[in-house]
GROMACS .gro file of C-alpha atoms in nm:
model
  513
    1UNK     CA    1   2.466  -3.366   8.201
    2UNK     CA    2   2.649  -3.456   7.867
    3UNK     CA    3   2.624  -3.817   7.998
    4UNK     CA    4   2.311  -3.826   8.102
    5UNK     CA    5   2.215  -3.680   7.721
    6UNK     CA    6   2.475  -3.963   7.508
    7UNK     CA    7   2.214  -4.279   7.721
    8UNK     CA    8   1.959  -4.074   7.644
    9UNK     CA    9   1.893  -3.864   7.383
   10UNK     CA   10   1.878  -3.510   7.329
   11UNK     CA   11   1.535  -3.486   7.407
   12UNK     CA   12   1.665  -3.523   7.681
   13UNK     CA   13   1.625  -3.264   8.017
   14UNK     CA   14   1.596  -3.211   8.382
   15UNK     CA   15   1.256  -3.166   8.571
   16UNK     CA   16   1.282  -2.933   8.835
   17UNK     CA   17   1.042  -2.991   9.170
   18UNK     CA   18   1.091  -2.661   9.258
   19UNK     CA   19   0.746  -2.467   9.274
   20UNK     CA   20   0.926  -2.137   9.290
   21UNK     CA   21   1.120  -2.241   8.923
   22UNK     CA   22   0.863  -2.220   8.637
   23UNK     CA   23   0.915  -2.403   8.310
   24UNK     CA   24   0.763  -2.317   7.986
   25UNK     CA   25   0.685  -2.617   7.693
   26UNK     CA   26   1.016  -2.678   7.519
   27UNK     CA   27   0.958  -2.498   7.127
   28UNK     CA   28   0.950  -2.770   6.841
   29UNK     CA   29   1.231  -2.751   6.614
   30UNK     CA   30   1.128  -2.637   6.283
   31UNK     CA   31   1.277  -2.904   6.058
   32UNK     CA   32   1.422  -2.858   5.671
   33UNK     CA   33   1.234  -2.694   5.417
   34UNK     CA   34   1.245  -2.840   5.051
   35UNK     CA   35   1.145  -2.545   4.915
   36UNK     CA   36   1.192  -2.181   5.088
   37UNK     CA   37   0.932  -1.976   5.093
   38UNK     CA   38   1.032  -1.732   4.843
   39UNK     CA   39   1.067  -2.008   4.570
   40UNK     CA   40   1.478  -2.170   4.679
   41UNK     CA   41   1.560  -2.440   4.632
   42UNK     CA   42   1.700  -2.595   4.906
   43UNK     CA   43   1.934  -2.915   4.740
   44UNK     CA   44   2.319  -2.882   4.699
   45UNK     CA   45   2.529  -3.093   4.459
   46UNK     CA   46   2.779  -3.260   4.611
   47UNK     CA   47   3.140  -3.492   4.479
   48UNK     CA   48   2.993  -3.539   4.135
   49UNK     CA   49   3.299  -3.616   4.025
   50UNK     CA   50   3.454  -3.629   3.682
   51UNK     CA   51   3.099  -3.484   3.635
   52UNK     CA   52   3.207  -3.108   3.570
   53UNK     CA   53   3.315  -3.113   3.286
   54UNK     CA   54   2.934  -3.117   3.204
   55UNK     CA   55   2.881  -2.798   3.356
   56UNK     CA   56   3.214  -2.690   3.081
   57UNK     CA   57   2.995  -2.827   2.814
   58UNK     CA   58   2.739  -2.595   2.857
   59UNK     CA   59   2.956  -2.291   2.919
   60UNK     CA   60   2.629  -2.025   2.892
   61UNK     CA   61   2.391  -2.185   3.053
   62UNK     CA   62   2.697  -2.175   3.279
   63UNK     CA   63   2.762  -1.834   3.356
   64UNK     CA   64   2.392  -1.725   3.362
   65UNK     CA   65   2.330  -1.966   3.631
   66UNK     CA   66   2.614  -1.786   3.808
   67UNK     CA   67   2.547  -1.441   4.119
   68UNK     CA   68   2.615  -1.105   3.938
   69UNK     CA   69   2.942  -1.056   4.162
   70UNK     CA   70   3.073  -1.348   3.872
   71UNK     CA   71   2.904  -1.266   3.595
   72UNK     CA   72   3.091  -0.907   3.629
   73UNK     CA   73   3.438  -1.082   3.783
   74UNK     CA   74   3.426  -1.307   3.430
   75UNK     CA   75   3.313  -0.950   3.256
   76UNK     CA   76   3.560  -0.735   3.407
   77UNK     CA   77   3.856  -1.050   3.404
   78UNK     CA   78   3.759  -1.164   3.001
   79UNK     CA   79   3.838  -0.810   2.890
   80UNK     CA   80   4.055  -0.756   3.038
   81UNK     CA   81   4.359  -1.029   2.961
   82UNK     CA   82   4.177  -1.014   2.566
   83UNK     CA   83   4.295  -0.618   2.607
   84UNK     CA   84   4.653  -0.730   2.748
   85UNK     CA   85   4.729  -1.026   2.541
   86UNK     CA   86   4.669  -0.795   2.198
   87UNK     CA   87   4.866  -0.514   2.342
   88UNK     CA   88   5.186  -0.757   2.386
   89UNK     CA   89   5.148  -0.942   2.066
   90UNK     CA   90   5.156  -0.526   1.869
   91UNK     CA   91   5.464  -0.500   2.119
   92UNK     CA   92   5.678  -0.819   2.011
   93UNK     CA   93   5.557  -0.702   1.625
   94UNK     CA   94   5.703  -0.344   1.750
   95UNK     CA   95   5.996  -0.568   1.915
   96UNK     CA   96   6.075  -0.796   1.716
   97UNK     CA   97   6.060  -0.531   1.358
   98UNK     CA   98   6.267  -0.229   1.590
   99UNK     CA   99   6.001   0.010   1.581
  100UNK     CA  100   6.066   0.116   1.967
  101UNK     CA  101   6.422   0.220   1.846
  102UNK     CA  102   6.298   0.478   1.492
  103UNK     CA  103   5.971   0.620   1.713
  104UNK     CA  104   6.034   0.955   1.620
  105UNK     CA  105   6.330   0.857   1.249
  106UNK     CA  106   6.058   1.087   1.030
  107UNK     CA  107   6.256   0.855   0.726
  108UNK     CA  108   6.146   0.554   0.906
  109UNK     CA  109   5.886   0.328   0.829
  110UNK     CA  110   5.718   0.159   1.157
  111UNK     CA  111   5.449  -0.114   1.118
  112UNK     CA  112   5.219   0.085   1.347
  113UNK     CA  113   5.306   0.443   1.374
  114UNK     CA  114   5.360   0.634   1.657
  115UNK     CA  115   5.417   0.327   1.860
  116UNK     CA  116   5.714   0.399   2.131
  117UNK     CA  117   5.631   0.145   2.418
  118UNK     CA  118   5.385  -0.130   2.633
  119UNK     CA  119   5.174   0.211   2.656
  120UNK     CA  120   5.164   0.375   2.329
  121UNK     CA  121   5.073  -0.034   2.213
  122UNK     CA  122   4.790  -0.104   2.420
  123UNK     CA  123   4.568   0.232   2.377
  124UNK     CA  124   4.668   0.119   2.011
  125UNK     CA  125   4.409  -0.212   2.037
  126UNK     CA  126   4.176   0.029   2.255
  127UNK     CA  127   4.138   0.259   2.012
  128UNK     CA  128   4.157   0.014   1.753
  129UNK     CA  129   3.892  -0.273   1.904
  130UNK     CA  130   3.695  -0.018   2.053
  131UNK     CA  131   3.658   0.206   1.688
  132UNK     CA  132   3.751   0.481   1.840
  133UNK     CA  133   4.032   0.550   1.608
  134UNK     CA  134   4.178   0.908   1.688
  135UNK     CA  135   4.383   0.914   1.381
  136UNK     CA  136   4.740   0.919   1.544
  137UNK     CA  137   4.819   0.580   1.551
  138UNK     CA  138   4.731   0.313   1.283
  139UNK     CA  139   4.932   0.081   1.122
  140UNK     CA  140   5.076   0.069   0.817
  141UNK     CA  141   5.104  -0.129   0.484
  142UNK     CA  142   5.462  -0.193   0.536
  143UNK     CA  143   5.364  -0.497   0.803
  144UNK     CA  144   5.167  -0.781   0.622
  145UNK     CA  145   5.204  -0.950   1.017
  146UNK     CA  146   5.005  -0.665   1.126
  147UNK     CA  147   4.785  -0.691   0.934
  148UNK     CA  148   4.718  -1.051   1.000
  149UNK     CA  149   4.744  -0.993   1.359
  150UNK     CA  150   4.448  -0.705   1.296
  151UNK     CA  151   4.192  -0.945   1.139
  152UNK     CA  152   4.303  -1.217   1.399
  153UNK     CA  153   4.200  -0.926   1.675
  154UNK     CA  154   3.915  -0.782   1.469
  155UNK     CA  155   3.779  -1.158   1.515
  156UNK     CA  156   3.818  -1.222   1.858
  157UNK     CA  157   3.659  -0.951   1.957
  158UNK     CA  158   3.372  -0.955   1.761
  159UNK     CA  159   3.325  -1.364   1.968
  160UNK     CA  160   3.450  -1.229   2.332
  161UNK     CA  161   3.177  -0.926   2.200
  162UNK     CA  162   2.905  -1.170   2.125
  163UNK     CA  163   2.947  -1.424   2.508
  164UNK     CA  164   2.997  -1.171   2.745
  165UNK     CA  165   2.798  -0.935   2.661
  166UNK     CA  166   2.452  -1.230   2.564
  167UNK     CA  167   2.502  -1.377   2.862
  168UNK     CA  168   2.469  -1.063   3.053
  169UNK     CA  169   2.192  -0.926   2.878
  170UNK     CA  170   2.006  -1.240   2.930
  171UNK     CA  171   2.084  -1.231   3.300
  172UNK     CA  172   1.935  -0.877   3.312
  173UNK     CA  173   1.628  -1.047   3.091
  174UNK     CA  174   1.579  -1.315   3.351
  175UNK     CA  175   1.197  -1.264   3.402
  176UNK     CA  176   1.314  -1.402   3.840
  177UNK     CA  177   1.211  -1.026   3.938
  178UNK     CA  178   0.901  -1.045   3.835
  179UNK     CA  179   0.781  -1.351   4.045
  180UNK     CA  180   0.875  -1.149   4.333
  181UNK     CA  181   0.495  -0.891   4.203
  182UNK     CA  182   0.326  -1.217   4.188
  183UNK     CA  183   0.211  -1.330   4.608
  184UNK     CA  184   0.083  -1.612   4.776
  185UNK     CA  185   0.005  -1.609   5.105
  186UNK     CA  186   0.150  -1.678   5.469
  187UNK     CA  187  -0.058  -2.038   5.537
  188UNK     CA  188  -0.269  -2.241   5.373
  189UNK     CA  189  -0.644  -2.346   5.535
  190UNK     CA  190  -0.888  -2.584   5.616
  191UNK     CA  191  -1.160  -2.553   5.597
  192UNK     CA  192  -1.542  -2.721   5.395
  193UNK     CA  193  -1.685  -2.533   5.053
  194UNK     CA  194  -1.981  -2.624   4.894
  195UNK     CA  195  -1.959  -2.925   5.179
  196UNK     CA  196  -1.718  -3.069   5.052
  197UNK     CA  197  -1.377  -3.050   5.254
  198UNK     CA  198  -1.084  -2.900   5.091
  199UNK     CA  199  -0.754  -2.775   5.090
  200UNK     CA  200  -0.735  -2.405   4.958
  201UNK     CA  201  -0.450  -2.075   4.917
  202UNK     CA  202  -0.423  -1.775   4.796
  203UNK     CA  203  -0.210  -1.631   4.492
  204UNK     CA  204  -0.199  -1.281   4.313
  205UNK     CA  205  -0.047  -1.041   4.109
  206UNK     CA  206   0.065  -0.724   4.265
  207UNK     CA  207   0.147  -0.599   3.892
  208UNK     CA  208  -0.091  -0.477   3.615
  209UNK     CA  209   0.068  -0.645   3.327
  210UNK     CA  210  -0.115  -0.975   3.300
  211UNK     CA  211   0.036  -1.288   3.332
  212UNK     CA  212  -0.060  -1.462   3.008
  213UNK     CA  213  -0.183  -1.853   2.993
  214UNK     CA  214  -0.155  -1.852   3.378
  215UNK     CA  215  -0.082  -2.210   3.539
  216UNK     CA  216  -0.066  -2.364   3.896
  217UNK     CA  217   0.046  -2.690   3.961
  218UNK     CA  218   0.117  -2.850   4.354
  219UNK     CA  219   0.327  -3.027   4.431
  220UNK     CA  220   0.320  -3.269   4.861
  221UNK     CA  221   0.650  -3.351   4.940
  222UNK     CA  222   0.656  -3.628   5.232
  223UNK     CA  223   0.831  -3.918   5.277
  224UNK     CA  224   0.732  -4.295   5.303
  225UNK     CA  225   0.790  -4.627   5.268
  226UNK     CA  226   0.666  -4.878   5.038
  227UNK     CA  227   0.513  -5.176   5.149
  228UNK     CA  228   0.771  -5.373   4.960
  229UNK     CA  229   1.039  -5.195   5.246
  230UNK     CA  230   1.139  -4.987   5.009
  231UNK     CA  231   1.179  -4.601   5.171
  232UNK     CA  232   1.154  -4.385   4.982
  233UNK     CA  233   1.318  -4.005   5.092
  234UNK     CA  234   1.058  -3.648   5.010
  235UNK     CA  235   0.873  -3.803   4.765
  236UNK     CA  236   0.599  -3.588   4.538
  237UNK     CA  237   0.288  -3.649   4.472
  238UNK     CA  238   0.033  -3.434   4.249
  239UNK     CA  239  -0.190  -3.274   4.443
  240UNK     CA  240  -0.517  -3.171   4.256
  241UNK     CA  241  -0.633  -2.760   4.200
  242UNK     CA  242  -0.931  -2.864   3.881
  243UNK     CA  243  -0.647  -3.033   3.671
  244UNK     CA  244  -1.003  -3.234   3.511
  245UNK     CA  245  -1.175  -2.894   3.496
  246UNK     CA  246  -1.008  -2.595   3.321
  247UNK     CA  247  -0.980  -2.444   3.766
  248UNK     CA  248  -0.609  -2.522   3.708
  249UNK     CA  249  -0.557  -2.216   3.476
  250UNK     CA  250  -0.583  -1.891   3.562
  251UNK     CA  251  -0.675  -1.590   3.516
  252UNK     CA  252  -0.509  -1.309   3.701
  253UNK     CA  253  -0.617  -1.055   3.723
  254UNK     CA  254  -0.701  -0.967   4.087
  255UNK     CA  255  -0.606  -1.266   4.416
  256UNK     CA  256  -0.813  -1.631   4.326
  257UNK     CA  257  -0.819  -1.834   4.614
  258UNK     CA  258  -0.743  -2.216   4.491
  259UNK     CA  259  -0.832  -2.530   4.603
  260UNK     CA  260  -0.823  -2.849   4.659
  261UNK     CA  261  -1.106  -3.133   4.708
  262UNK     CA  262  -1.062  -3.353   4.961
  263UNK     CA  263  -1.162  -3.673   4.852
  264UNK     CA  264  -1.094  -4.052   4.833
  265UNK     CA  265  -0.825  -3.988   4.583
  266UNK     CA  266  -0.730  -3.735   4.735
  267UNK     CA  267  -0.331  -3.815   5.003
  268UNK     CA  268  -0.494  -3.573   5.259
  269UNK     CA  269  -0.813  -3.814   5.239
  270UNK     CA  270  -0.727  -3.941   5.651
  271UNK     CA  271  -0.584  -3.627   5.737
  272UNK     CA  272  -0.848  -3.522   6.072
  273UNK     CA  273  -0.672  -3.182   6.268
  274UNK     CA  274  -0.538  -3.466   6.520
  275UNK     CA  275  -0.330  -3.602   6.297
  276UNK     CA  276  -0.237  -3.262   6.146
  277UNK     CA  277  -0.067  -3.225   6.435
  278UNK     CA  278   0.167  -3.524   6.391
  279UNK     CA  279   0.237  -3.519   6.048
  280UNK     CA  280   0.546  -3.386   5.856
  281UNK     CA  281   0.480  -3.337   5.542
  282UNK     CA  282   0.545  -3.022   5.266
  283UNK     CA  283   0.339  -2.799   4.958
  284UNK     CA  284   0.526  -2.707   4.724
  285UNK     CA  285   0.325  -2.420   4.550
  286UNK     CA  286   0.405  -2.337   4.163
  287UNK     CA  287   0.285  -2.073   3.975
  288UNK     CA  288   0.414  -2.037   3.551
  289UNK     CA  289   0.300  -1.776   3.262
  290UNK     CA  290   0.375  -1.627   2.996
  291UNK     CA  291   0.495  -1.216   3.101
  292UNK     CA  292   0.251  -0.986   2.813
  293UNK     CA  293   0.538  -0.738   2.779
  294UNK     CA  294   0.886  -0.955   2.784
  295UNK     CA  295   0.741  -1.270   2.577
  296UNK     CA  296   0.952  -1.451   2.861
  297UNK     CA  297   0.826  -1.781   2.998
  298UNK     CA  298   0.833  -1.678   3.480
  299UNK     CA  299   0.797  -1.874   3.795
  300UNK     CA  300   0.641  -1.856   4.132
  301UNK     CA  301   0.745  -2.107   4.390
  302UNK     CA  302   0.689  -2.153   4.676
  303UNK     CA  303   0.577  -2.399   4.995
  304UNK     CA  304   0.353  -2.493   5.276
  305UNK     CA  305   0.461  -2.690   5.611
  306UNK     CA  306   0.184  -2.858   5.790
  307UNK     CA  307   0.205  -2.590   6.082
  308UNK     CA  308   0.106  -2.390   5.837
  309UNK     CA  309  -0.147  -2.499   5.752
  310UNK     CA  310  -0.442  -2.387   5.999
  311UNK     CA  311  -0.737  -2.640   6.010
  312UNK     CA  312  -1.096  -2.446   6.016
  313UNK     CA  313  -1.015  -2.081   5.843
  314UNK     CA  314  -1.102  -1.935   5.615
  315UNK     CA  315  -0.956  -1.642   5.410
  316UNK     CA  316  -1.032  -1.265   5.439
  317UNK     CA  317  -1.192  -1.088   5.135
  318UNK     CA  318  -0.998  -0.780   4.973
  319UNK     CA  319  -1.216  -0.747   4.666
  320UNK     CA  320  -1.415  -0.440   4.689
  321UNK     CA  321  -1.666  -0.200   4.468
  322UNK     CA  322  -1.584   0.142   4.433
  323UNK     CA  323  -1.747   0.408   4.227
  324UNK     CA  324  -1.641   0.272   3.850
  325UNK     CA  325  -1.354  -0.005   3.964
  326UNK     CA  326  -1.296  -0.277   4.183
  327UNK     CA  327  -1.080  -0.256   4.417
  328UNK     CA  328  -0.818  -0.461   4.614
  329UNK     CA  329  -0.663  -0.453   4.966
  330UNK     CA  330  -0.404  -0.671   4.967
  331UNK     CA  331  -0.413  -0.571   5.400
  332UNK     CA  332  -0.532  -0.779   5.472
  333UNK     CA  333  -0.422  -1.036   5.138
  334UNK     CA  334  -0.298  -1.321   5.481
  335UNK     CA  335  -0.578  -1.231   5.667
  336UNK     CA  336  -0.787  -1.545   5.768
  337UNK     CA  337  -1.051  -1.624   6.073
  338UNK     CA  338  -1.232  -1.886   6.222
  339UNK     CA  339  -1.518  -2.088   6.087
  340UNK     CA  340  -1.690  -2.443   6.207
  341UNK     CA  341  -1.508  -2.737   6.088
  342UNK     CA  342  -1.618  -3.072   6.147
  343UNK     CA  343  -1.240  -3.208   6.366
  344UNK     CA  344  -1.243  -3.536   6.185
  345UNK     CA  345  -1.110  -3.649   5.775
  346UNK     CA  346  -1.304  -3.707   5.488
  347UNK     CA  347  -1.249  -4.101   5.554
  348UNK     CA  348  -1.450  -4.079   5.925
  349UNK     CA  349  -1.675  -3.877   5.798
  350UNK     CA  350  -1.758  -4.164   5.507
  351UNK     CA  351  -1.754  -4.439   5.635
  352UNK     CA  352  -1.984  -4.273   5.948
  353UNK     CA  353  -2.234  -4.222   5.729
  354UNK     CA  354  -2.178  -4.573   5.566
  355UNK     CA  355  -2.330  -4.689   5.859
  356UNK     CA  356  -2.691  -4.855   5.942
  357UNK     CA  357  -2.857  -4.625   6.085
  358UNK     CA  358  -3.095  -4.764   6.382
  359UNK     CA  359  -3.453  -4.552   6.270
  360UNK     CA  360  -3.361  -4.731   5.901
  361UNK     CA  361  -3.377  -5.060   6.041
  362UNK     CA  362  -3.648  -5.288   5.906
  363UNK     CA  363  -3.784  -5.514   6.204
  364UNK     CA  364  -3.733  -5.850   6.161
  365UNK     CA  365  -4.017  -6.023   6.120
  366UNK     CA  366  -4.161  -6.340   6.336
  367UNK     CA  367  -3.989  -6.689   6.184
  368UNK     CA  368  -4.244  -6.991   6.193
  369UNK     CA  369  -4.239  -7.295   6.108
  370UNK     CA  370  -4.281  -7.545   5.805
  371UNK     CA  371  -4.536  -7.747   6.054
  372UNK     CA  372  -4.723  -7.425   6.160
  373UNK     CA  373  -4.729  -7.260   5.817
  374UNK     CA  374  -4.888  -7.500   5.676
  375UNK     CA  375  -5.231  -7.508   5.866
  376UNK     CA  376  -5.201  -7.094   5.835
  377UNK     CA  377  -5.573  -6.979   5.772
  378UNK     CA  378  -5.634  -6.931   5.419
  379UNK     CA  379  -5.915  -6.590   5.358
  380UNK     CA  380  -6.129  -6.596   5.099
  381UNK     CA  381  -5.923  -6.408   4.936
  382UNK     CA  382  -5.628  -6.623   4.873
  383UNK     CA  383  -5.941  -6.893   4.806
  384UNK     CA  384  -6.021  -6.699   4.459
  385UNK     CA  385  -5.704  -6.570   4.379
  386UNK     CA  386  -5.566  -6.914   4.349
  387UNK     CA  387  -5.909  -7.047   4.189
  388UNK     CA  388  -5.875  -6.819   3.948
  389UNK     CA  389  -5.484  -6.972   3.873
  390UNK     CA  390  -5.595  -7.257   3.838
  391UNK     CA  391  -5.892  -7.121   3.565
  392UNK     CA  392  -6.181  -7.238   3.766
  393UNK     CA  393  -6.350  -6.899   3.803
  394UNK     CA  394  -6.421  -6.868   3.501
  395UNK     CA  395  -6.503  -7.244   3.452
  396UNK     CA  396  -6.843  -7.106   3.621
  397UNK     CA  397  -7.132  -7.019   3.528
  398UNK     CA  398  -7.136  -6.589   3.529
  399UNK     CA  399  -7.493  -6.628   3.787
  400UNK     CA  400  -7.312  -6.901   4.051
  401UNK     CA  401  -6.973  -6.616   4.001
  402UNK     CA  402  -7.171  -6.301   4.096
  403UNK     CA  403  -7.390  -6.467   4.348
  404UNK     CA  404  -7.027  -6.597   4.523
  405UNK     CA  405  -6.853  -6.313   4.488
  406UNK     CA  406  -7.149  -6.069   4.635
  407UNK     CA  407  -7.139  -6.300   4.948
  408UNK     CA  408  -6.738  -6.334   4.998
  409UNK     CA  409  -6.780  -6.099   5.320
  410UNK     CA  410  -7.008  -6.374   5.471
  411UNK     CA  411  -6.730  -6.645   5.424
  412UNK     CA  412  -6.511  -6.430   5.584
  413UNK     CA  413  -6.654  -6.326   5.901
  414UNK     CA  414  -6.692  -6.776   5.945
  415UNK     CA  415  -6.333  -6.769   5.816
  416UNK     CA  416  -6.231  -6.503   6.162
  417UNK     CA  417  -6.503  -6.649   6.376
  418UNK     CA  418  -6.395  -7.072   6.324
  419UNK     CA  419  -6.047  -6.949   6.342
  420UNK     CA  420  -6.142  -6.772   6.756
  421UNK     CA  421  -6.291  -7.102   6.855
  422UNK     CA  422  -5.953  -7.294   6.701
  423UNK     CA  423  -6.152  -7.556   6.560
  424UNK     CA  424  -6.150  -7.751   6.195
  425UNK     CA  425  -6.334  -7.750   5.974
  426UNK     CA  426  -6.343  -7.840   5.589
  427UNK     CA  427  -6.454  -7.539   5.302
  428UNK     CA  428  -6.635  -7.736   4.998
  429UNK     CA  429  -6.863  -7.725   4.841
  430UNK     CA  430  -7.108  -7.869   5.042
  431UNK     CA  431  -7.068  -7.571   5.275
  432UNK     CA  432  -7.277  -7.323   4.935
  433UNK     CA  433  -7.655  -7.322   4.952
  434UNK     CA  434  -7.826  -7.600   4.796
  435UNK     CA  435  -7.984  -7.414   4.550
  436UNK     CA  436  -7.649  -7.314   4.425
  437UNK     CA  437  -7.519  -7.646   4.398
  438UNK     CA  438  -7.822  -7.716   4.181
  439UNK     CA  439  -7.734  -7.453   3.955
  440UNK     CA  440  -7.321  -7.582   3.928
  441UNK     CA  441  -7.381  -7.942   3.898
  442UNK     CA  442  -7.763  -7.870   3.620
  443UNK     CA  443  -7.555  -7.575   3.386
  444UNK     CA  444  -7.458  -7.738   3.079
  445UNK     CA  445  -7.066  -7.743   3.031
  446UNK     CA  446  -6.854  -7.928   2.901
  447UNK     CA  447  -6.746  -8.253   3.132
  448UNK     CA  448  -6.400  -8.151   3.093
  449UNK     CA  449  -6.531  -7.772   3.185
  450UNK     CA  450  -6.705  -7.913   3.487
  451UNK     CA  451  -6.414  -8.036   3.751
  452UNK     CA  452  -6.314  -7.801   4.007
  453UNK     CA  453  -6.086  -7.800   4.238
  454UNK     CA  454  -6.175  -7.767   4.555
  455UNK     CA  455  -5.930  -7.702   4.852
  456UNK     CA  456  -5.928  -7.849   5.218
  457UNK     CA  457  -5.787  -7.591   5.463
  458UNK     CA  458  -5.710  -7.611   5.848
  459UNK     CA  459  -5.805  -7.357   6.033
  460UNK     CA  460  -5.570  -7.347   6.304
  461UNK     CA  461  -5.449  -7.120   6.669
  462UNK     CA  462  -5.420  -6.823   6.610
  463UNK     CA  463  -5.436  -6.544   6.848
  464UNK     CA  464  -5.727  -6.287   6.907
  465UNK     CA  465  -5.530  -5.901   6.827
  466UNK     CA  466  -5.491  -6.051   6.459
  467UNK     CA  467  -5.771  -5.824   6.305
  468UNK     CA  468  -5.829  -5.921   5.953
  469UNK     CA  469  -5.550  -5.721   5.771
  470UNK     CA  470  -5.311  -5.968   5.942
  471UNK     CA  471  -5.457  -6.265   5.781
  472UNK     CA  472  -5.477  -6.121   5.459
  473UNK     CA  473  -5.178  -6.106   5.457
  474UNK     CA  474  -5.009  -6.396   5.638
  475UNK     CA  475  -5.262  -6.532   5.321
  476UNK     CA  476  -5.078  -6.466   5.132
  477UNK     CA  477  -4.754  -6.669   5.226
  478UNK     CA  478  -4.693  -7.016   5.086
  479UNK     CA  479  -4.872  -7.208   5.348
  480UNK     CA  480  -5.159  -7.355   5.059
  481UNK     CA  481  -5.164  -7.703   5.146
  482UNK     CA  482  -5.410  -7.780   4.827
  483UNK     CA  483  -5.589  -8.061   4.876
  484UNK     CA  484  -5.621  -8.420   4.485
  485UNK     CA  485  -5.784  -8.263   4.274
  486UNK     CA  486  -6.190  -8.417   4.212
  487UNK     CA  487  -6.321  -8.443   3.947
  488UNK     CA  488  -6.731  -8.461   3.875
  489UNK     CA  489  -6.891  -8.780   3.787
  490UNK     CA  490  -7.099  -8.751   3.395
  491UNK     CA  491  -7.363  -8.662   3.420
  492UNK     CA  492  -7.626  -8.949   3.483
  493UNK     CA  493  -7.889  -8.939   3.207
  494UNK     CA  494  -8.257  -8.792   3.340
  495UNK     CA  495  -8.491  -8.785   3.606
  496UNK     CA  496  -8.183  -8.825   3.832
  497UNK     CA  497  -8.128  -8.496   4.149
  498UNK     CA  498  -7.866  -8.341   4.103
  499UNK     CA  499  -7.781  -8.424   4.490
  500UNK     CA  500  -7.625  -8.812   4.340
  501UNK     CA  501  -7.390  -8.581   4.095
  502UNK     CA  502  -7.165  -8.581   4.425
  503UNK     CA  503  -6.927  -8.766   4.590
  504UNK     CA  504  -7.056  -8.967   4.874
  505UNK     CA  505  -6.862  -8.788   5.146
  506UNK     CA  506  -7.025  -8.417   5.058
  507UNK     CA  507  -7.308  -8.655   4.987
  508UNK     CA  508  -7.286  -8.828   5.377
  509UNK     CA  509  -7.187  -8.469   5.442
  510UNK     CA  510  -7.509  -8.341   5.360
  511UNK     CA  511  -7.682  -8.563   5.489
  512UNK     CA  512  -7.614  -8.489   5.854
  513UNK     CA  513  -7.692  -8.147   5.723
   0.00000   0.00000   0.00000
């Protein structure tokens, strides 16, 4: 079995075909966290080499960062060694001067009175250092070296007291324990809020004292590889929790739900419910603020791994209105419930919405060749519009314009009739009544304004199912093939017939009619 595991790896398992024995699914191995739930960072610095001397250069911070047991040990050892050293120096002075041999001689003046041995020298130092002053042991004026040692003892004692007591005070007043009363939810959830997919978690403050200027930040810890092939282990990416809108500034008097909107700028843009099972990431949450009672900055941390992110869940409400106050039920602080949430990612949702709908796709128009468009039937409206653009309508007399507009509907019916019979006829002023032709030719207008632009229209083959509206739509297409402009000849002298002023082709058509 060991050989098989060495060959195929540690995940190799033997499958037993015996139906009487059942095997459970392999449990997913819990991976190492970067930051624990209590905020402790799982990072150890090793192989510092010669860089350890940097810790001694900042000795005060080094002592403050040590654990309590090491601080107490250093505190006790420092005072004990200092007392023993100073007591030994007083004993050495008494020994050199010979005070130990004349301890009970009343006529002899020693350096320090009533110091006979080392214990008595040690008691003298403690009485002096602690300023107890029993009055039994005291220094005399006959000992200048004792006076110098006394000054040195006072200075050294003040320095040691300031250093060690300061370290203990700073360590005791650190706001790390204040972070114990700042709560984070055990799990983070992903659900919709205001129609947008959001990553949410909850924070709370157990104390009545407020956190001044509370601010929250989120970091995504995830290994990745750059396009250049560089591997970045534990790469840190910022998660927006309302930095642009000011939502990251918290008024933390009651539990709040922090929301990160998943949008194209979010690293979770392509995260779906299925891909969440295969992802490996860690979300580090950092809450900072000033403790109201001490004025010191406090920081609380926690983290959420991919196993602690629940898709399609929402937090239970914990606020309730009582008589005269709001009540917070912290027993439901970590509770969640399921809500309908789409299982796909925001990227897939946007791609789905960007696809054109079959109902909104316009029906392509029937394309026609250039030759077929040239044989398209035009209605009288198109003729009138083209004539107006050419300036013909304004040149006709007012009576002729009124008569032309009154016979518009008749001419439209004529065009439809001609198109149904698949015939081709030339449309000119010869189709107008003779009376109108005479009025048109005998109107006293200048020669430059008597020119009429006649456009021949071919009536092509059209299906019988087309309506007048279809013909009107086809008439809007630029398929009109203008004929050469025929100008009126100047009127002859009075006495001739009006028909003689028409071109030869029109006179022939009138004669045939």
